[in-house]
Coordinates of N, CA and C in Angstrom, one line a residue:
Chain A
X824 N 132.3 84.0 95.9 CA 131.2 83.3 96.7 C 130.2 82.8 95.7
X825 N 129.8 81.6 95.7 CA 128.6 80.5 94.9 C 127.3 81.6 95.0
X826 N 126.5 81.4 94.0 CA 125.5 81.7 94.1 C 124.4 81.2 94.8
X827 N 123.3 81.5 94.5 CA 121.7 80.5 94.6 C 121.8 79.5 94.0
X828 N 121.7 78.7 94.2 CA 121.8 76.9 92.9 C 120.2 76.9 93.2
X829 N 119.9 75.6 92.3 CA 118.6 75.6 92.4 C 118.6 74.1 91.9
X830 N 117.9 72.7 92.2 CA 117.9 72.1 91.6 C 116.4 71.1 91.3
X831 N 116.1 70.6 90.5 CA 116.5 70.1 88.9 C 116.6 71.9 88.1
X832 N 116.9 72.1 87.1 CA 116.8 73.2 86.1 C 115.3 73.1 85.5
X833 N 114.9 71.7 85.1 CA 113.9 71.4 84.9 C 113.1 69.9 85.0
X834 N 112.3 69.9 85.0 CA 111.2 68.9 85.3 C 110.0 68.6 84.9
X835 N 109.5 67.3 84.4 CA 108.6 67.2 83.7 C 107.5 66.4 84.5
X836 N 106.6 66.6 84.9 CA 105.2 65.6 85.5 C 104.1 65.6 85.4
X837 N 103.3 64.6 85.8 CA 102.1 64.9 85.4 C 101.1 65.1 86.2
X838 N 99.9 65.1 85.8 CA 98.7 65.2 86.9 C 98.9 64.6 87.9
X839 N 98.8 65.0 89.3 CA 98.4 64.1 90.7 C 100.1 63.6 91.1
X840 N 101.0 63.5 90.6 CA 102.3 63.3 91.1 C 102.6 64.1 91.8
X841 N 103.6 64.1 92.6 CA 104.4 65.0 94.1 C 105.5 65.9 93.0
X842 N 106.1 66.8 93.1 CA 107.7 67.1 93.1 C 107.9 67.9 94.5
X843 N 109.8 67.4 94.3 CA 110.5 68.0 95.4 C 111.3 69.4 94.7
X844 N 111.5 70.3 95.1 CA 112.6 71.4 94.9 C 113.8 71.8 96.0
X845 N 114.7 72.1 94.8 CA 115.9 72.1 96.3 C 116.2 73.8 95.9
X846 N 116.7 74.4 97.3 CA 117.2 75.1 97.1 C 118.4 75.3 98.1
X847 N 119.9 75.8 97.6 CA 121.0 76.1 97.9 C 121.3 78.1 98.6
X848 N 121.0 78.4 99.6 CA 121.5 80.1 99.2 C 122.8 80.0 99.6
X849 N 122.9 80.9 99.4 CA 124.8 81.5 98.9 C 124.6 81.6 100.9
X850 N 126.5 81.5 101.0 CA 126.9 80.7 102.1 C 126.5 82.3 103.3
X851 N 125.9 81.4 104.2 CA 126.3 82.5 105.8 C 124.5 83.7 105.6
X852 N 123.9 83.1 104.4 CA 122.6 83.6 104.2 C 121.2 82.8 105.1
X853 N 120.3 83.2 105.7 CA 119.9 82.6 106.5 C 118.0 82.5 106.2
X854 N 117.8 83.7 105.2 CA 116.5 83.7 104.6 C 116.3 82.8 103.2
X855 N 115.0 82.3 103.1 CA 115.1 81.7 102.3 C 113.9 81.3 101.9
X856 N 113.6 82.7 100.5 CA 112.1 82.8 100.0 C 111.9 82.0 98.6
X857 N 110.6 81.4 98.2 CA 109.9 81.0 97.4 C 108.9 81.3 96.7
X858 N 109.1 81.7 95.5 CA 108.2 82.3 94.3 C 108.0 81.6 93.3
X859 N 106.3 81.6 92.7 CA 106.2 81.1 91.2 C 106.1 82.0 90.4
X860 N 106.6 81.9 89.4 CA 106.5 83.3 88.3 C 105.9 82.5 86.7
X861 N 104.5 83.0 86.6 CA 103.9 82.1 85.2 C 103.9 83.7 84.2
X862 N 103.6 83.6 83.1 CA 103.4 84.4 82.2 C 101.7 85.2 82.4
X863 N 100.9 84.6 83.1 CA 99.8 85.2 83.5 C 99.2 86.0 84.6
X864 N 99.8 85.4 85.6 CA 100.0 85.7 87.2 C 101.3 86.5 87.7
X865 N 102.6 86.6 86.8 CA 103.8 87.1 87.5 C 104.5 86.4 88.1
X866 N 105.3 87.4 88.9 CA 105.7 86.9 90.2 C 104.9 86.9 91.4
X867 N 104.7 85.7 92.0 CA 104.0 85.4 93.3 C 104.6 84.7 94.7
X868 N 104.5 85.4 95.8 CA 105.1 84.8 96.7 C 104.8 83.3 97.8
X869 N 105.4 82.8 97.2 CA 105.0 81.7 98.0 C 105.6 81.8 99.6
X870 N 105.9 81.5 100.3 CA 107.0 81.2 101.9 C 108.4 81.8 101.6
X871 N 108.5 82.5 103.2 CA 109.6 82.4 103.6 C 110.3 81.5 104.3
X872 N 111.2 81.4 104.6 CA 112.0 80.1 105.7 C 113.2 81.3 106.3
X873 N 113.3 81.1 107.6 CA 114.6 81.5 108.7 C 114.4 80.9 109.4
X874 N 116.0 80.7 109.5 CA 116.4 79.8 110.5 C 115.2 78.9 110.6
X875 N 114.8 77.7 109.8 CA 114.4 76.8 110.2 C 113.0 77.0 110.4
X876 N 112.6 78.4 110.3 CA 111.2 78.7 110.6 C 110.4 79.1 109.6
X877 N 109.0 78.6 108.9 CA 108.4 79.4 108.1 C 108.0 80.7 108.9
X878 N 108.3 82.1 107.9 CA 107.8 83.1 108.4 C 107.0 84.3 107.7
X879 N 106.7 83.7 106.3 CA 105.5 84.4 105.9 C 104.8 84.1 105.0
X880 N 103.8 83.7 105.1 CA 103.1 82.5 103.6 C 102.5 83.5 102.7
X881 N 102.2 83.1 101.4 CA 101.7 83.7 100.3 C 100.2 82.9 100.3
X882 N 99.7 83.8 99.3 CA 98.1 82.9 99.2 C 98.2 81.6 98.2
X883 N 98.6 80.8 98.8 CA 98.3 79.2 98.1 C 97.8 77.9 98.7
X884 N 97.3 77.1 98.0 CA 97.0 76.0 98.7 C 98.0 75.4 99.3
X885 N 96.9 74.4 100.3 CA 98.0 73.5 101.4 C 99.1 72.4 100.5
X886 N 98.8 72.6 99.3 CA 99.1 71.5 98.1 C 101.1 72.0 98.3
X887 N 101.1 73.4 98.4 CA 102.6 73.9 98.5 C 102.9 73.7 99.8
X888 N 103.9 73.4 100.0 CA 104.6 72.7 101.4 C 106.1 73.3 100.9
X889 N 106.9 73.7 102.4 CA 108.1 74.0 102.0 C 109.3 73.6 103.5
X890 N 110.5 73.4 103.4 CA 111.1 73.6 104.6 C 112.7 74.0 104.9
X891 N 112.8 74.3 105.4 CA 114.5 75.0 105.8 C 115.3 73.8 106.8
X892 N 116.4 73.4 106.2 CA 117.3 72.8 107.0 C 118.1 73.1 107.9
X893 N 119.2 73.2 108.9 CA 119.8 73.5 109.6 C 121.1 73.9 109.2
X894 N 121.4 73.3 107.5 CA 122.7 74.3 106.9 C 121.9 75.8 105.9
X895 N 120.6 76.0 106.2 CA 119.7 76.9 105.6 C 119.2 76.2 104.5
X896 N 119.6 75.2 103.8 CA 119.1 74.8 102.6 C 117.6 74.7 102.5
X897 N 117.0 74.8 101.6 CA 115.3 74.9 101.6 C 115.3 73.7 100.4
X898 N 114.2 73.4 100.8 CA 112.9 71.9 99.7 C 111.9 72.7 99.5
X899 N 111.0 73.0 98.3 CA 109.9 73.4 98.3 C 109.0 72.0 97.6
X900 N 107.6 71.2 98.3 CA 107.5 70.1 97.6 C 105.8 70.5 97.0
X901 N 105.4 70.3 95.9 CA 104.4 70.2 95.6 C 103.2 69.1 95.6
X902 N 102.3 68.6 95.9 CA 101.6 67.3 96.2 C 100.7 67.4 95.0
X903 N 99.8 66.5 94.5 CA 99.1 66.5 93.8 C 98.5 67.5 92.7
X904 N 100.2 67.7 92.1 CA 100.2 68.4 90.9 C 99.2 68.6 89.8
X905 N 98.7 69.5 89.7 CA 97.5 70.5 88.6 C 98.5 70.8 87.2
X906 N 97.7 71.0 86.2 CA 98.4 71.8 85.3 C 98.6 72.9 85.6
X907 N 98.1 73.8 86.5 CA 98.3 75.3 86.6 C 99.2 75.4 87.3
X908 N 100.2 74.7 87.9 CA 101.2 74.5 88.2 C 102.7 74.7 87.6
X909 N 102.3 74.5 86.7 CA 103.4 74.7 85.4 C 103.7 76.2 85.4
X910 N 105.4 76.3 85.9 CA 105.4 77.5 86.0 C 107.1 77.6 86.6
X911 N 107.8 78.6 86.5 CA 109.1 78.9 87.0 C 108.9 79.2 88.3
X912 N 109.8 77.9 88.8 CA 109.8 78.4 90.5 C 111.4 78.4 90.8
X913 N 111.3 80.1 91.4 CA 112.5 80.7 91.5 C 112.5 80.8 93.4
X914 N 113.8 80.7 93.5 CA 114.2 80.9 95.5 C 115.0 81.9 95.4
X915 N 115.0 82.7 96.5 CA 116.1 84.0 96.7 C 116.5 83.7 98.1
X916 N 117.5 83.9 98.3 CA 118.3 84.4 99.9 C 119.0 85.1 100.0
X917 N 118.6 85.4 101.7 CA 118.9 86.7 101.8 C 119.8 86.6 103.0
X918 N 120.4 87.9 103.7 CA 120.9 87.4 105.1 C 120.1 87.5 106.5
X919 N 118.9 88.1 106.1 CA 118.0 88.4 107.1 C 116.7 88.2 106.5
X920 N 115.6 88.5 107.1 CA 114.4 88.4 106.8 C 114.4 89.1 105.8
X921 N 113.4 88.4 104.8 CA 113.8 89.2 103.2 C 112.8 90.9 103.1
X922 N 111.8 90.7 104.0 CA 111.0 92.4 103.9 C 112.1 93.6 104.4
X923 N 113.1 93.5 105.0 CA 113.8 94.7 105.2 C 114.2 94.9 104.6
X924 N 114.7 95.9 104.2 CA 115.2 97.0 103.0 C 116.6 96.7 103.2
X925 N 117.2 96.3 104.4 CA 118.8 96.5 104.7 C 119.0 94.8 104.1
X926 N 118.3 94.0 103.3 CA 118.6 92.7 103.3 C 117.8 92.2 101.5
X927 N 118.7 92.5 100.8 CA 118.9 92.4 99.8 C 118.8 91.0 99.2
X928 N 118.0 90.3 98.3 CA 117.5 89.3 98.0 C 118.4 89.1 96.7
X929 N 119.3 87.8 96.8 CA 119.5 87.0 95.7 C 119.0 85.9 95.2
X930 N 118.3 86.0 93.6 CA 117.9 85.0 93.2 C 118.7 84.1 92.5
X931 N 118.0 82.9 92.7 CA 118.7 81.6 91.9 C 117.9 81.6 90.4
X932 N 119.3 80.6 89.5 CA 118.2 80.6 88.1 C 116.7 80.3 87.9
X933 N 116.4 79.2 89.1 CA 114.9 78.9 88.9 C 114.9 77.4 88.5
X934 N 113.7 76.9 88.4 CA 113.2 75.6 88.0 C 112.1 75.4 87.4
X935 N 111.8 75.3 86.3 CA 110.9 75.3 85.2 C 110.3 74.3 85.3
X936 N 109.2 73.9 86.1 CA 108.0 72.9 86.1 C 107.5 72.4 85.1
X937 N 107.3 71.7 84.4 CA 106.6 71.3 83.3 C 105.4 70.1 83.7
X938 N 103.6 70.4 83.9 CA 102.9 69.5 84.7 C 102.2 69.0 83.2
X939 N 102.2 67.9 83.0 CA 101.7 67.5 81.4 C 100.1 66.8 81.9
Chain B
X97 N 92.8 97.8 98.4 CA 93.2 96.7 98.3 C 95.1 97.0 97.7
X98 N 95.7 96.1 98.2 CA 97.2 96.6 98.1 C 97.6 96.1 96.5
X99 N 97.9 97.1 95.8 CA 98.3 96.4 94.5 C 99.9 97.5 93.5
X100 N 99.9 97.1 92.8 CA 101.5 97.4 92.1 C 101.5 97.5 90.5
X101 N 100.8 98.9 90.0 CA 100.7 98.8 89.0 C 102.4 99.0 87.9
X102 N 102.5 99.2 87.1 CA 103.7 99.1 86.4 C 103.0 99.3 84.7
X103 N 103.8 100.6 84.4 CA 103.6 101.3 82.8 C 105.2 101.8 82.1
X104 N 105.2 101.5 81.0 CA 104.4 100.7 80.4 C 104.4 99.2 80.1
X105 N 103.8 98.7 79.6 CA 103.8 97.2 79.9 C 105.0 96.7 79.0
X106 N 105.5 97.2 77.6 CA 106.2 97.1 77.0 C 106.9 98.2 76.5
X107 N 108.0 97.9 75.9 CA 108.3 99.4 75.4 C 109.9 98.9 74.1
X108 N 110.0 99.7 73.1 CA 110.9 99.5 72.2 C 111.9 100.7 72.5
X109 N 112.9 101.0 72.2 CA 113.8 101.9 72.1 C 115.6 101.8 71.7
X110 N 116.0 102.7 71.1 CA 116.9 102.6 70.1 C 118.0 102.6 71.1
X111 N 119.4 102.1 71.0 CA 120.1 102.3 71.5 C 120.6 103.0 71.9
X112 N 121.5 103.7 73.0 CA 122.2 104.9 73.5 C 120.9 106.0 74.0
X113 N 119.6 105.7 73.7 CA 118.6 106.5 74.0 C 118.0 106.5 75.6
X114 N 117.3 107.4 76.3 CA 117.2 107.1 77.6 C 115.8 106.6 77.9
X115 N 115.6 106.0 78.5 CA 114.0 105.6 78.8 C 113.5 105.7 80.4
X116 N 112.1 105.9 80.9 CA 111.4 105.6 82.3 C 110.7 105.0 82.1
X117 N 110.4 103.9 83.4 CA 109.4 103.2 83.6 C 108.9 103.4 84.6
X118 N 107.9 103.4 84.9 CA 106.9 104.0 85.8 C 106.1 102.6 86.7
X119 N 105.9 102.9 87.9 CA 105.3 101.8 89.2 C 104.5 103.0 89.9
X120 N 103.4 102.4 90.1 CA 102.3 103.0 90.9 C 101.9 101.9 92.2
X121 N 101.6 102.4 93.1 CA 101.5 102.0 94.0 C 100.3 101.9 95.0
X122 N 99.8 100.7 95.4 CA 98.2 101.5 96.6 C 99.0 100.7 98.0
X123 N 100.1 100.2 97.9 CA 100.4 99.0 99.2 C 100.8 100.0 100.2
X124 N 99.8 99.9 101.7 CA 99.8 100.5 103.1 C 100.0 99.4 104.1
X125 N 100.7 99.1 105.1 CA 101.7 100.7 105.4 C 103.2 100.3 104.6
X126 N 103.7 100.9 104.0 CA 104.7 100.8 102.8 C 106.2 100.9 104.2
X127 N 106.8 99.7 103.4 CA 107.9 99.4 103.7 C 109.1 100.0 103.1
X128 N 109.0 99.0 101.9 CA 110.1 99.4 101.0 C 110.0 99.0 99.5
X129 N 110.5 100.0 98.5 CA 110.3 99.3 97.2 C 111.6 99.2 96.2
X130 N 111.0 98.1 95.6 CA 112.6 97.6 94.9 C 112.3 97.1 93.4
X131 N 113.0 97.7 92.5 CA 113.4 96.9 91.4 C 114.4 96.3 91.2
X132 N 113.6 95.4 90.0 CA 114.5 94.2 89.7 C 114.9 94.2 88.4
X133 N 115.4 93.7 87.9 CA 116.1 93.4 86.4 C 115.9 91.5 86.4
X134 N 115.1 91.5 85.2 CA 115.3 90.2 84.9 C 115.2 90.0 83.8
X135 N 116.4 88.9 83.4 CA 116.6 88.6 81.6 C 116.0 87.5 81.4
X136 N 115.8 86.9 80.5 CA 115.0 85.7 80.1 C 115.6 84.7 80.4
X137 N 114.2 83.8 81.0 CA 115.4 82.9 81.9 C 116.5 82.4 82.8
X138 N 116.4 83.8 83.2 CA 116.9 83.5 84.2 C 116.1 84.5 85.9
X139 N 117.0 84.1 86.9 CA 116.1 84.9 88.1 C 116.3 86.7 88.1
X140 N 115.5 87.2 88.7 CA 116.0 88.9 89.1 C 117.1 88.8 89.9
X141 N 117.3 89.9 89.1 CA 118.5 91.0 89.9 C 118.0 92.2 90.7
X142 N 118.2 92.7 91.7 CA 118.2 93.5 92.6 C 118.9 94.7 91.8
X143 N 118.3 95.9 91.4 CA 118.8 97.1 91.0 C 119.0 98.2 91.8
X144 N 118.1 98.3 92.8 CA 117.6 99.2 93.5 C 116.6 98.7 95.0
X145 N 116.4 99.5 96.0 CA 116.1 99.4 97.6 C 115.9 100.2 98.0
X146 N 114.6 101.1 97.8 CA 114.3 102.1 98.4 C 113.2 102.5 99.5
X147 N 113.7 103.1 100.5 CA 112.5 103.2 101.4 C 112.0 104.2 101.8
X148 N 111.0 104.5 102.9 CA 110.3 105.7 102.6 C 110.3 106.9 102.3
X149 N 111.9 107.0 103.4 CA 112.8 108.3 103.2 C 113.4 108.5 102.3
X150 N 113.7 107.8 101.2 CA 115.0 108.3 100.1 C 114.5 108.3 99.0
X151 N 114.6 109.3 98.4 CA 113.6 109.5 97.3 C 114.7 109.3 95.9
X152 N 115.6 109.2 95.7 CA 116.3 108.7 94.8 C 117.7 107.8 95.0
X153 N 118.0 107.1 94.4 CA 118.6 106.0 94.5 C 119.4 105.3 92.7
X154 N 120.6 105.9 92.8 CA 121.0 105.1 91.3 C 122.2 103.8 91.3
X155 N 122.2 103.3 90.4 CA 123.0 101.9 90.3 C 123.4 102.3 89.1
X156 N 124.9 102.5 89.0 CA 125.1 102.7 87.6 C 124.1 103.8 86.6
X157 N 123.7 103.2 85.6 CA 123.1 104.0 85.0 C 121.4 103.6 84.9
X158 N 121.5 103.1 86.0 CA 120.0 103.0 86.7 C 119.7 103.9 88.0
X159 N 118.4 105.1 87.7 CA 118.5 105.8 88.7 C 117.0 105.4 88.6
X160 N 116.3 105.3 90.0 CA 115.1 104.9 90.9 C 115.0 106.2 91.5
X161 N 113.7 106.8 91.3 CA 113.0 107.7 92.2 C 111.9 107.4 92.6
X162 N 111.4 108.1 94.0 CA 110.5 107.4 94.7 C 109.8 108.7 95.3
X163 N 108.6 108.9 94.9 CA 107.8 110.1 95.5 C 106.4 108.9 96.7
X164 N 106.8 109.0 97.8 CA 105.9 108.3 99.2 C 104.7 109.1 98.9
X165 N 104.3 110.2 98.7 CA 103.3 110.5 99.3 C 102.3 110.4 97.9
X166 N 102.2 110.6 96.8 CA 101.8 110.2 95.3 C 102.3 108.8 95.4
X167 N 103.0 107.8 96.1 CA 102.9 106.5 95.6 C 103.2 105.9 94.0
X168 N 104.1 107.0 93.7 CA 104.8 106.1 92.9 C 106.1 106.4 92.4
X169 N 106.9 105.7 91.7 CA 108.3 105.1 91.4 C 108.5 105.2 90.0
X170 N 109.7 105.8 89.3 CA 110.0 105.3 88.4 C 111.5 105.0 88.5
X171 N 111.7 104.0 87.2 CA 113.1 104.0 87.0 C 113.5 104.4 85.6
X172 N 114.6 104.9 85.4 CA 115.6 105.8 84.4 C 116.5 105.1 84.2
X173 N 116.3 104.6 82.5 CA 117.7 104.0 82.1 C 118.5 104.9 81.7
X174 N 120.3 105.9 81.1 CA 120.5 106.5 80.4 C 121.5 105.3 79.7
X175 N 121.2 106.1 78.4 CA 122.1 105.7 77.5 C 122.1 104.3 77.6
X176 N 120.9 103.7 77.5 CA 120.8 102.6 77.1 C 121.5 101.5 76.0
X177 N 121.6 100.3 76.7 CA 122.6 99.1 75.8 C 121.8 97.9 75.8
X178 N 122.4 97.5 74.2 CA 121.8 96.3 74.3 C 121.3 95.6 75.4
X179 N 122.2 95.1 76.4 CA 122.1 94.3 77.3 C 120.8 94.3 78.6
X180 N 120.7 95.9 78.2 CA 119.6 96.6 79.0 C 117.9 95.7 78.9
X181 N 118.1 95.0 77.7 CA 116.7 94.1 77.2 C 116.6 93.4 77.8
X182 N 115.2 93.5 78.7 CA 115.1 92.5 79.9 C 113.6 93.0 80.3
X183 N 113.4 92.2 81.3 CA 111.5 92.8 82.0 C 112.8 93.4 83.8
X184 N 111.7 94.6 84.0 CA 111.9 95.3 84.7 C 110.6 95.4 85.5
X185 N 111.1 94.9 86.8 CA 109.9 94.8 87.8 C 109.6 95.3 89.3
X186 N 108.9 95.8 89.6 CA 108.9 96.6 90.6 C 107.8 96.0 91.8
X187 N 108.3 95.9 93.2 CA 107.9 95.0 93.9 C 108.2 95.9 95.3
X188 N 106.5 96.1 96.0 CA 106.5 96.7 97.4 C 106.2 95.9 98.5
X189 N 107.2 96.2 99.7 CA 106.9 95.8 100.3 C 106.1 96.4 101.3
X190 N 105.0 95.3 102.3 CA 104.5 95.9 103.4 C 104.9 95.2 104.5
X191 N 105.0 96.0 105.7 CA 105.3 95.1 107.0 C 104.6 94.7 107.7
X192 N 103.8 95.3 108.8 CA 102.8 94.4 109.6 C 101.4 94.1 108.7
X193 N 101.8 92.5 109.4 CA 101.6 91.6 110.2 C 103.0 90.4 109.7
X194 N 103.6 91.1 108.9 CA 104.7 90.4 108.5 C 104.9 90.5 107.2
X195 N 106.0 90.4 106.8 CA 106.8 90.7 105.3 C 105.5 90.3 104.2
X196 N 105.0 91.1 103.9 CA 104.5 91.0 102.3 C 105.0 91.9 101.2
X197 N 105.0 90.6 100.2 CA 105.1 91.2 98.7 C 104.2 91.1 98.0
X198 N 104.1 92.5 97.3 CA 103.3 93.1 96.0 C 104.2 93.3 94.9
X199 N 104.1 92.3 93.7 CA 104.4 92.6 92.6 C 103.9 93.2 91.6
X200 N 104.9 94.1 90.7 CA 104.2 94.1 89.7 C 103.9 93.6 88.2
X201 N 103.3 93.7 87.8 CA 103.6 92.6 86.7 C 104.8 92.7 85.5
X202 N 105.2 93.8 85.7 CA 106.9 94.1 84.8 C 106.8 94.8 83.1
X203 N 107.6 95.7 83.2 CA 107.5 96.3 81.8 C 109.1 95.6 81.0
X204 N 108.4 94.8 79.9 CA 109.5 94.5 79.1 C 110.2 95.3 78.4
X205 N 111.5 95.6 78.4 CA 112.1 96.6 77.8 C 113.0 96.0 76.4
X206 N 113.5 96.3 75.3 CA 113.7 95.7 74.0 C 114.8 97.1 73.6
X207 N 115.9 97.0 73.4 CA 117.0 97.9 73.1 C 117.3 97.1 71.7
X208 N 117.1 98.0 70.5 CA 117.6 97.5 69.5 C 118.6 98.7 68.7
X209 N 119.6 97.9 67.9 CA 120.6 98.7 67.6 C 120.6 99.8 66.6

């Protein structure tokens, strides 16, 4: 069974430009969470997505936007990219809502932001 | 305030040797807690899933203990291997008002031969 894919691996932009993020979860998985992880801050949780629905946001600006497709696939898009943005944004899926304990989170490699 | 401490922040140790890493905890009302394994570069692995009831929990030669009512967690490498060098992170969940995560900020571990 395929993993989490994640796509670009990486990406370079600059101040005030948009990016998109794609995320793939491994097949018949239906959660589908969003984290930045910097060297200063950690891991942070950005959104969930099920079935199509955001179902639990992290503390960030409205600048993060995210959404779930109907084959579960997720987009995370950022608007008006900051430097503090620069940062590994990793997606996990799961088969259920990712807070239960019975629903074990797989991550993808991630996508390494670069905001110049 | 809900938070996820994690000691020690770093740590060196020789090969074949055993080590703990320690997670403290203030996050109410506690769901569930889990460590992760992550190598450079790439995303966590899921090591461990513990919740309020089960107070120990091993994966291989990864054993997680979980004391609820002191709020805190360690994990137990034995006989540590190379491969073992990685950040090790420990992350609580709370439930109502809906799935939150508390991270911790991760103890880097360094197995040298």
């Amino acid at each position: 069974k395929a993993g989490v894919t994640q796509t670009p691996r990486y990406l370079i932009k600059t101040r005030g430009q948009q990016v998109t993020l794609s995320c793939s979860p491994i097949s018949g998985h239906r959660s589908v969470s969003w984290y930045q992880q910097t060297p200063g801050q950690g891991l942070q949780f950005l959104f969930e997505y099920f079935s199509e629905t955001q179902r639990n946001k992290g503390n960030f600006p409205g600048r993060f936007s995210g959404r779930q497709f109907s084959n579960s696939r997720s987009e995370m898009n950022v608007s008006t990219l900051e430097l503090g943005d620069s940062a590994l944004y990793l997606c996990a899926s799961s088969l259920g809502t990712s807070g239960r304990a019975r629903n074990e989170q797989f991550f993808g490699p991630g996508t390494r932001l670069t905001v110049l | 305030k809900n938070q996820v401490e994690q000691s020690p922040q770093s740590l060196i140790i020789l090969e074949g040797k055993n080590c703990t890493l320690q997670c403290n905890y203030t996050v109410s009302p506690f769901s569930n807690l889990r460590w992760y394994k992550q190598d450079t570069g790439r995303g966590p692995v899921s090591l461990t899933i513990m919740t309020f009831s089960e107070n120990t929990k091993s994966n291989g030669r990864y054993t997680a203990t979980l004391d609820a009512d002191t709020k805190q967690s360690s994990l137990h490498i034995t006989a540590s291997q190379l491969s073992d060098s990685a950040s090790y992170i420990c992350v609580v969940s709370a439930n109502p008002p809906g799935n939150q995560f508390y991270f911790g900020t991760g103890t880097s571990l360094t197995v040298i031969p």
